[in-house]
XYZ file of C-alpha atoms in Angstrom:
489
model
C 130.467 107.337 87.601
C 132.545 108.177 87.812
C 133.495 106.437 89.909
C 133.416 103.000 89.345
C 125.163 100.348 92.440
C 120.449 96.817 95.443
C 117.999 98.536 94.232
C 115.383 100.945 95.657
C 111.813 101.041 94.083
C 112.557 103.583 91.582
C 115.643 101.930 89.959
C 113.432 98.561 90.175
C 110.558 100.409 88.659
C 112.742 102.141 85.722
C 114.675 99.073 85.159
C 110.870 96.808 84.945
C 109.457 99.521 82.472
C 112.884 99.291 80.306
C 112.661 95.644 80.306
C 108.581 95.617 79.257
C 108.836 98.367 76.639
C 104.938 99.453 77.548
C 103.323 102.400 76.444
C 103.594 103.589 80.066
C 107.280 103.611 80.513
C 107.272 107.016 80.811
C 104.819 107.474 83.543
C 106.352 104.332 85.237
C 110.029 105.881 85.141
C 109.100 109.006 86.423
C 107.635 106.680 89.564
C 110.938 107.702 91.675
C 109.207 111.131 92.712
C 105.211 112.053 92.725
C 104.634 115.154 90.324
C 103.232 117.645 92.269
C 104.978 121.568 91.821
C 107.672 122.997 90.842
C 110.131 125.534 92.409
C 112.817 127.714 90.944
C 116.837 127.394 91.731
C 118.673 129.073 94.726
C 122.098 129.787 94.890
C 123.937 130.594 98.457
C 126.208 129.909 100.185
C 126.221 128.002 103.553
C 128.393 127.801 106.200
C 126.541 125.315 108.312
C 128.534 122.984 110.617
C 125.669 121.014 111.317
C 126.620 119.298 107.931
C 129.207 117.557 109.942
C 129.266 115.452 113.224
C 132.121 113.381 115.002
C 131.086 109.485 115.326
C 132.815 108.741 119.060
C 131.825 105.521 120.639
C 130.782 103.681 117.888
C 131.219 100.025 118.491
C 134.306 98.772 115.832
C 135.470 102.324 116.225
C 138.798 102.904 117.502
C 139.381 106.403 117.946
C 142.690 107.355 116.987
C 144.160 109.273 120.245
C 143.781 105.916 121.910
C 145.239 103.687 118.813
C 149.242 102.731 119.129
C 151.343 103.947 116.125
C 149.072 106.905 115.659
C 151.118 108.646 112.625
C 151.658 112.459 113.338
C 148.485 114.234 112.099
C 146.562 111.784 112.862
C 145.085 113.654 116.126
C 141.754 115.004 113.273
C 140.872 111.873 112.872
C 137.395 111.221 114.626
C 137.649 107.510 114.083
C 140.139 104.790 112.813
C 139.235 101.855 111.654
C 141.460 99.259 109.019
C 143.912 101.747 107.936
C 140.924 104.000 106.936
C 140.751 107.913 108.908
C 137.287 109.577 109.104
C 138.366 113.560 108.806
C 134.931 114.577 107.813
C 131.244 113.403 107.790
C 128.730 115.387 105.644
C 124.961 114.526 106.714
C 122.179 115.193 104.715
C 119.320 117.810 106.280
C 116.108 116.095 104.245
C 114.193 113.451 105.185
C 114.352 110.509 102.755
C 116.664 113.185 100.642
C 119.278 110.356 99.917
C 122.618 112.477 100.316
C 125.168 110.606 97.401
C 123.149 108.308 95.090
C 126.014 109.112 92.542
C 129.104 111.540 93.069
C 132.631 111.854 92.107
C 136.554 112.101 93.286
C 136.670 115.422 95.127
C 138.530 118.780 93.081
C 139.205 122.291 93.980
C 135.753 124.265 93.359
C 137.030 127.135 95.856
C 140.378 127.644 95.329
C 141.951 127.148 98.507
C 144.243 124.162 97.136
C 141.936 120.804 98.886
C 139.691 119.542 96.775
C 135.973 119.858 97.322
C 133.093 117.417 97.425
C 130.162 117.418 95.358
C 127.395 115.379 95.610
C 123.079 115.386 95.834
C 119.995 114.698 97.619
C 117.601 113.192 94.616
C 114.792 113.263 96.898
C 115.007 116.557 98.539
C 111.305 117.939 98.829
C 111.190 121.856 96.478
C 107.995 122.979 98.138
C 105.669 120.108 98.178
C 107.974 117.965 94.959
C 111.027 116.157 94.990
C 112.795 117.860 92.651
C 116.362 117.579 94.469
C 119.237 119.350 95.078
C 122.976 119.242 94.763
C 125.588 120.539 96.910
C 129.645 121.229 97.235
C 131.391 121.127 100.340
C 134.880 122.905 101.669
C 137.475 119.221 101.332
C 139.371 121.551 104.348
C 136.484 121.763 106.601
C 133.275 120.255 105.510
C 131.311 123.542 105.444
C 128.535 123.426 102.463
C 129.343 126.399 99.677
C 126.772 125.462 97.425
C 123.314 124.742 97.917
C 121.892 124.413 94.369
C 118.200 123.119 94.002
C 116.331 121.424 91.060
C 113.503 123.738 89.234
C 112.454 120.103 87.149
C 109.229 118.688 88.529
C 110.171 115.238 90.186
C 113.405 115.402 88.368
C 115.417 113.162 90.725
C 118.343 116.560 90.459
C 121.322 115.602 92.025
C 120.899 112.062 91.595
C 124.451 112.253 89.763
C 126.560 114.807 90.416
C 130.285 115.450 89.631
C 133.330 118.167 89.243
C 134.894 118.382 86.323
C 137.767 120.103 85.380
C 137.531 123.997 85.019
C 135.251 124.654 81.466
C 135.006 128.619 82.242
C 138.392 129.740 82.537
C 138.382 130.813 86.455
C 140.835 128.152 87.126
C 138.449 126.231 89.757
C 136.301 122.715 89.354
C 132.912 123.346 87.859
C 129.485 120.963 88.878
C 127.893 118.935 86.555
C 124.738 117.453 88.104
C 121.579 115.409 86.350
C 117.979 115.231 87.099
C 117.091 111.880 84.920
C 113.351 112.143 85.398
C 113.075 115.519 84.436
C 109.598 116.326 82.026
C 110.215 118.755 79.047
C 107.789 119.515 76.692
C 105.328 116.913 78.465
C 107.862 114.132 78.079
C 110.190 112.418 80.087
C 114.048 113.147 78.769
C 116.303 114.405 81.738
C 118.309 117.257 81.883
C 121.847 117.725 82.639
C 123.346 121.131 83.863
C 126.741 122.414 84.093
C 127.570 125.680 86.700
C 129.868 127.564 87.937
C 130.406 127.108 92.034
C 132.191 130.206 91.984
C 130.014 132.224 89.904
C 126.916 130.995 90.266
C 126.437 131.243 86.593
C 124.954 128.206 84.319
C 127.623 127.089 81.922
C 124.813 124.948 79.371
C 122.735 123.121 79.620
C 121.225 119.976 77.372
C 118.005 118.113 77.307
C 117.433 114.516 76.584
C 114.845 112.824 73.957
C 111.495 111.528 74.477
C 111.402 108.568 77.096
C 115.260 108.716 78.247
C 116.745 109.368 81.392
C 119.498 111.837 80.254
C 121.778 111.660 83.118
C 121.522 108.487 85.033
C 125.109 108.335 85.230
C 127.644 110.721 84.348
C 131.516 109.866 83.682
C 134.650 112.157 82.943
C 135.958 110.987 79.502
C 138.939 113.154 78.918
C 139.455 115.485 75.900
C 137.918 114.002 72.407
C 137.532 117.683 70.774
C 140.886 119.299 70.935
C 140.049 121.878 73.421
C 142.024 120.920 75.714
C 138.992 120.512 78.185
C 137.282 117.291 79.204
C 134.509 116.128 78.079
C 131.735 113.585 79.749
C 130.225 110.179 78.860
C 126.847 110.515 79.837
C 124.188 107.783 80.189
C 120.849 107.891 78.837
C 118.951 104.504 79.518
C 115.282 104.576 77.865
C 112.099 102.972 77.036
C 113.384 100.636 73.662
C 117.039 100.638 74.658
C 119.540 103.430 75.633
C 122.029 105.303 74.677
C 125.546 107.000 76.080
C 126.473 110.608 74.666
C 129.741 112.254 74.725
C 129.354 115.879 75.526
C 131.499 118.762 75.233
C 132.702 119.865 78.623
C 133.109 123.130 77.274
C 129.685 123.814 75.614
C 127.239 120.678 76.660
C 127.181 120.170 72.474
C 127.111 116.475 71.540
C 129.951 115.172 70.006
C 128.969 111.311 69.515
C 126.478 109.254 70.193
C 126.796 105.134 71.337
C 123.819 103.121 71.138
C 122.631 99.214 71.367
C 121.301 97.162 68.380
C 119.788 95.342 70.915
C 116.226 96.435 72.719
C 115.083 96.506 76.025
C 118.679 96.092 77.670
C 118.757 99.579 79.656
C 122.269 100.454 77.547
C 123.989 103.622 79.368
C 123.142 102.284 83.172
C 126.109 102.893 84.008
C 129.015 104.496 82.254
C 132.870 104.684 83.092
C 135.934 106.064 81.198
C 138.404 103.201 80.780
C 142.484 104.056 79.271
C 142.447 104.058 75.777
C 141.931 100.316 74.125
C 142.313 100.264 70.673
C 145.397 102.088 70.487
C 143.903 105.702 69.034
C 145.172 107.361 72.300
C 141.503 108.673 73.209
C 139.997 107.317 76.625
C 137.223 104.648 75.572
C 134.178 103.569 76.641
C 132.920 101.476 79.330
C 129.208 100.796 79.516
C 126.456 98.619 81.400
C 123.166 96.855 79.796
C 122.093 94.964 82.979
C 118.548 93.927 81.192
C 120.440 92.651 78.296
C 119.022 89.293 77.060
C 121.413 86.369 75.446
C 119.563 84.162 73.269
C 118.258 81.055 75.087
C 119.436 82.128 77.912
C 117.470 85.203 79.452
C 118.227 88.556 80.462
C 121.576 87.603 82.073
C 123.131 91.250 81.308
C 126.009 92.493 79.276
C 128.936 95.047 79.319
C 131.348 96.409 76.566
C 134.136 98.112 76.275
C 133.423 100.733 72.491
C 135.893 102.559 71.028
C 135.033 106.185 72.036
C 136.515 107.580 68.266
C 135.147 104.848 66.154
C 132.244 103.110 68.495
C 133.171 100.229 67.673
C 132.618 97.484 70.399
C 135.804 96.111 71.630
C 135.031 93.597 73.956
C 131.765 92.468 75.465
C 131.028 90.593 78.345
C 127.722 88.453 79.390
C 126.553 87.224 82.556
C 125.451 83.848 83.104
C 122.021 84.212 85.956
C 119.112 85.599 84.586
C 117.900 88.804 87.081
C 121.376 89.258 88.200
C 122.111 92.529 86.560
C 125.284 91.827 85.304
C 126.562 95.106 84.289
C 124.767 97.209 86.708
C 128.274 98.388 87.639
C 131.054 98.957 85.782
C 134.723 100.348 85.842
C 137.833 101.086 83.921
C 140.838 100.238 86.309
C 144.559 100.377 86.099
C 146.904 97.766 85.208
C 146.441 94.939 87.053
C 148.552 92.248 85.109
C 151.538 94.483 83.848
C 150.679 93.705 80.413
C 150.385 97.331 79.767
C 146.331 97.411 78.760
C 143.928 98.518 81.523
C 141.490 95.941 82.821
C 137.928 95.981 83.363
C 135.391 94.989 86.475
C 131.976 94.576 86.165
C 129.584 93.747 88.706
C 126.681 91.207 89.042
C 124.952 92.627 92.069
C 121.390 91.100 92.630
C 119.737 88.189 93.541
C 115.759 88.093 92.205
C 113.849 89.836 95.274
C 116.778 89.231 97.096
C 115.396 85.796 98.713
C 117.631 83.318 96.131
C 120.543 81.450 96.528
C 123.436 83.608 95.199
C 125.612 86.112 96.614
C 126.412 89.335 94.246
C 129.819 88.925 92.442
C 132.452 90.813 91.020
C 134.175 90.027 88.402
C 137.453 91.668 86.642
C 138.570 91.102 83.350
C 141.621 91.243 81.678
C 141.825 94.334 78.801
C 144.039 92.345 76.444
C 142.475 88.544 76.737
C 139.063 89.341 77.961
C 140.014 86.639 80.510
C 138.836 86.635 84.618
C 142.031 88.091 86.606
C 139.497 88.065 89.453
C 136.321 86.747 90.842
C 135.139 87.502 94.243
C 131.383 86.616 95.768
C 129.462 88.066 98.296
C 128.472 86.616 102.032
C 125.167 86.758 102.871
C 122.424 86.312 100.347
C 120.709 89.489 99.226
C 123.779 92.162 100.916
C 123.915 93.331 97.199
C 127.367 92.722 96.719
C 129.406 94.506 94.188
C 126.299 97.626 94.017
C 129.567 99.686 94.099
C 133.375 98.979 92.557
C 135.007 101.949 92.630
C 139.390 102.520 92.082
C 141.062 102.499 95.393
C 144.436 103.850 94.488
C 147.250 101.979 96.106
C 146.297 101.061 99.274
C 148.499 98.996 100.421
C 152.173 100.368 98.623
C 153.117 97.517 96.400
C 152.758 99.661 93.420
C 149.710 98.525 91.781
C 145.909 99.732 92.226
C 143.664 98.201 94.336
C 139.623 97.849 94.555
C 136.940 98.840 96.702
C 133.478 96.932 96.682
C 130.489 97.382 98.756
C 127.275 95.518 99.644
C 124.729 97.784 101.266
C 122.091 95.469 102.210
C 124.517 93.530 104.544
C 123.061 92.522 107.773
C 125.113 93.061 110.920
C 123.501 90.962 113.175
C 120.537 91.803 114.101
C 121.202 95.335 112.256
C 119.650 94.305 108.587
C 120.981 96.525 105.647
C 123.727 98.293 108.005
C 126.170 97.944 104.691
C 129.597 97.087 104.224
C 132.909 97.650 102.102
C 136.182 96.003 101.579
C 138.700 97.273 100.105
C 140.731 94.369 97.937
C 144.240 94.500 96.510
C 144.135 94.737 92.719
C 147.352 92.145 92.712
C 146.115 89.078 94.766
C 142.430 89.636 95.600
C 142.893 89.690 99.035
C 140.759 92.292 101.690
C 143.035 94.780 103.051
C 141.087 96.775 105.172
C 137.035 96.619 105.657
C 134.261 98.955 107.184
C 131.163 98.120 108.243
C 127.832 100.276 109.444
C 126.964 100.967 112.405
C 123.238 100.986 112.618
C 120.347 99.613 111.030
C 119.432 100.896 107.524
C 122.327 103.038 106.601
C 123.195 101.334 103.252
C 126.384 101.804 104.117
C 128.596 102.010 100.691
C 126.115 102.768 98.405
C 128.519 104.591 96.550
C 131.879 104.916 96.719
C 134.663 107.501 94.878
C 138.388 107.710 94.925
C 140.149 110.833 96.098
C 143.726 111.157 95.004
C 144.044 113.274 98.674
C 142.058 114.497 101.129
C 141.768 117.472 103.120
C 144.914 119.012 104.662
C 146.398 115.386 104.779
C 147.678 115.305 101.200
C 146.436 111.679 101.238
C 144.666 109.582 99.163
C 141.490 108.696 100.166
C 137.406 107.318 99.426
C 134.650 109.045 99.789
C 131.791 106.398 100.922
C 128.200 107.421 101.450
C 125.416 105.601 103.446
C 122.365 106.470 101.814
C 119.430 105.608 103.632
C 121.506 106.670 107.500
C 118.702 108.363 109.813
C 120.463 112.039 110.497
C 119.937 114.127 113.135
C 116.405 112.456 113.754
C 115.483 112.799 109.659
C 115.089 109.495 108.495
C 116.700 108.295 105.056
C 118.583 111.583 104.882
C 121.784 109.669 103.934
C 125.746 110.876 104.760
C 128.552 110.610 102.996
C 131.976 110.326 105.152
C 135.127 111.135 103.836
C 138.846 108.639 104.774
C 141.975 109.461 104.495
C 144.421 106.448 103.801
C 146.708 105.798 106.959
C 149.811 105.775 104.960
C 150.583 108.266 101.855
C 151.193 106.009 98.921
């Protein structure tokens, strides 16, 4: 999403049903929640600092008051670790609510200047369903403004959530969020929502077809209608195939539709906006079809680039290990190679029930050749790495962008599926800085999203949740902590 994912039981479930095509896809997809009731939306806001605690005597912590060369502003740090400044850490408040699935970079929803973090709890319990909820929280302070919860039985709202840039003319951010198991009309088609933090007020609204998941991943796209507003790439994996919509940030109308001519290769998994490719000056297309099957050779997964104008398919990349889920990640990063085209990384995450022989691997690709710039694998067997590449900025100040990966399942000694990121330069592939989790079960890096600054620091930044972390004694609740980058690049 957005930014530039192992999996849980519903992913595995939706991703089986895809790959089967039964008559029971729907039912099966909408496995990630039981249908029970329904409840309607609340809107308030929420001043509660218990959405933020300090982490202080964490082991591989080094608080900063204590560290040598402490830059000045440093002192609101509540950790240091690699470069990497914890200001804030929002903590989820439901039990097995999974606070940031999928969110975002951070932008101004309030208007005080710092830009604001969105993201949701899928499987936050409405009554006695798990219909979800989505949130924003103050960048300056961590407070929660917005507390906005799902009215779709079992919809799985908030599991993608993003700002955009203002659609209603008040000058601020506005929320996009999805609920991709959402019934309508006795069908399962997802619904994605666009509203106004400041208002309140629901901007549109649009509902998916029979047997997709409208809104399993959401992407900014830029402006493809003239408006002068941006518009979103939004995923829509289903039962025979998939597809990705462009949607007009403005009015949620559909503007173009991307599909497969393949079936059963879960097309629109994951969707990321990429610098314009084919020369028409519109941002393209990058796109995911982990299930996708190569003739002879299994479902090894794909991933193209498609002109977002024409949809034409510009390059298109396959993985070579069936069950690997090439594809299950992709993202459009800057200029690696200075050959003035954008390049491409695509992840290859999973190893079948996690008990084989390979590591997860990245992989980037040049935009112009289609050739590997970079390949980088995974330690441990089963950490999931490369369930999250996401743009780093310029970490380290040689000029060019760099890469952060995750692998959530990693064991840290005896602490299994504590999680771990690296942060790599974009240049030379090496790890510049690296974080790891500090307890069992956090899924540390989950997801991950660039901030081009943070807070009061005017730094850049990553937001990185832990989706699974036990909070305030409410197991599975999940946090997201927010790091400011040492130096301003």
């Amino acid at each position: 999403m957005a930014s530039c994912r192992a999996f849980r039981e519903p992913e595995r479930s939706l991703l089986k049903s895809m790959s089967t095509g039964s008559a029971e896809t729907t039912q099966q997809m909408a496995t990630a929640a039981i249908l029970v009731r329904n409840r309607p939306n609340r809107v308030g806001l929420v001043p509660d600092r218990s959405h933020w605690i300090d982490y202080i005597g964490a082991a591989l912590v080094t608080l900063c008051l204590g560290l040598a060369g402490c830059q000045r502003g440093d002192a609101q740090c509540l950790r240091v670790v690699g470069g990497l400044c914890l200001l804030h850490r929002l903590a989820g408040d439901a039990e097995g609510g999974e606070l940031g699935f999928r969110f975002a970079p951070p932008r101004d929803a309030t208007g005080d200047g710092i830009a604001d973090i969105a993201a949701g709890a899928r499987f936050t319990a409405i009554g006695t369903s798990q219909s979800g909820e989505t949130s924003v929280w103050s960048g300056a302070d961590a407070q929660r403004v917005l507390r906005w919860q799902g009215d779709a039985l079992d919809g799985l709202f908030g599991h993608a959530a993003i700002l955009i840039p203002d659609v209603d003319g008040d000058g601020l951010a506005d929320l996009v969020a999805a609920a991709p198991t959402a019934t309508i009309a006795g069908a399962q088609r997802g619904v994605v929502t666009a509203r106004s933090p400041r208002s309140g007020r629901i901007l549109w609204s649009v509902v998916g077809e029979r047997g997709e998941a409208l809104g399993w991943d959401l992407a900014i796209a830029g402006d493809h209608t003239g408006d002068g507003l941006s518009d979103l790439f939004v995923g829509a994996p289903g039962a025979d195939s998939g597809k990705v919509y462009l949607i007009s940030g403005r009015d949620g109308r559909i503007v173009r539709v991307y599909s497969s001519a393949r079936t059963n290769d879960s097309f629109g998994w994951y969707v990321a906006a990429v610098a314009d490719m084919d020369g028409d000056t519109s941002t393209d297309l990058v796109v995911g079809s982990p299930l996708a099957a190569a003739p002879g050779r299994g479902q090894v997964g794909a991933a193209a680039v498609i002109s977002s104008a024409r949809g034409a398919v510009l390059r298109e990349w396959w993985g070579t290990t069936p069950g690997s889920l090439f594809g299950e990640v992709v993202c459009g990063i800057g200029d690696l190679d200075s050959d003035g085209t954008a390049e491409i990384a695509i992840s290859a995450p999973h190893t079948d029930a996690q008990s084989g022989v390979r590591q997860g691997e990245v992989f980037v690709y040049s935009g112009a050749t289609g050739a590997v710039i970079h390949h980088f694998k995974g330690r441990q067997i089963g950490e999931l790495y490369g369930r999250m590449v996401a743009r780093a900025g310029d970490f380290d100040g040689d000029g060019g962008e760099d890469l952060a990966i995750s692998a959530p399942w990693y064991r840290a000694g005896t602490m299994n599926r504590a999680g771990r990121m690296e942060i790599r330069s974009g240049r030379t592939g090496s790890v510049l800085a690296a974080l790891t989790g500090d307890g069992p079960r956090r899924w540390l890096g989950w997801h991950i999203a660039r901030a081009a600054n943070i807070g009061a620091t005017g730094r850049p930044g990553l937001l990185v949740s832990s989706l699974r972390s036990r909070e305030n004694a409410l197991a599975g609740a999940g946090a997201i902590e927010i790091y400011a980058y040492q130096r301003a690049h």
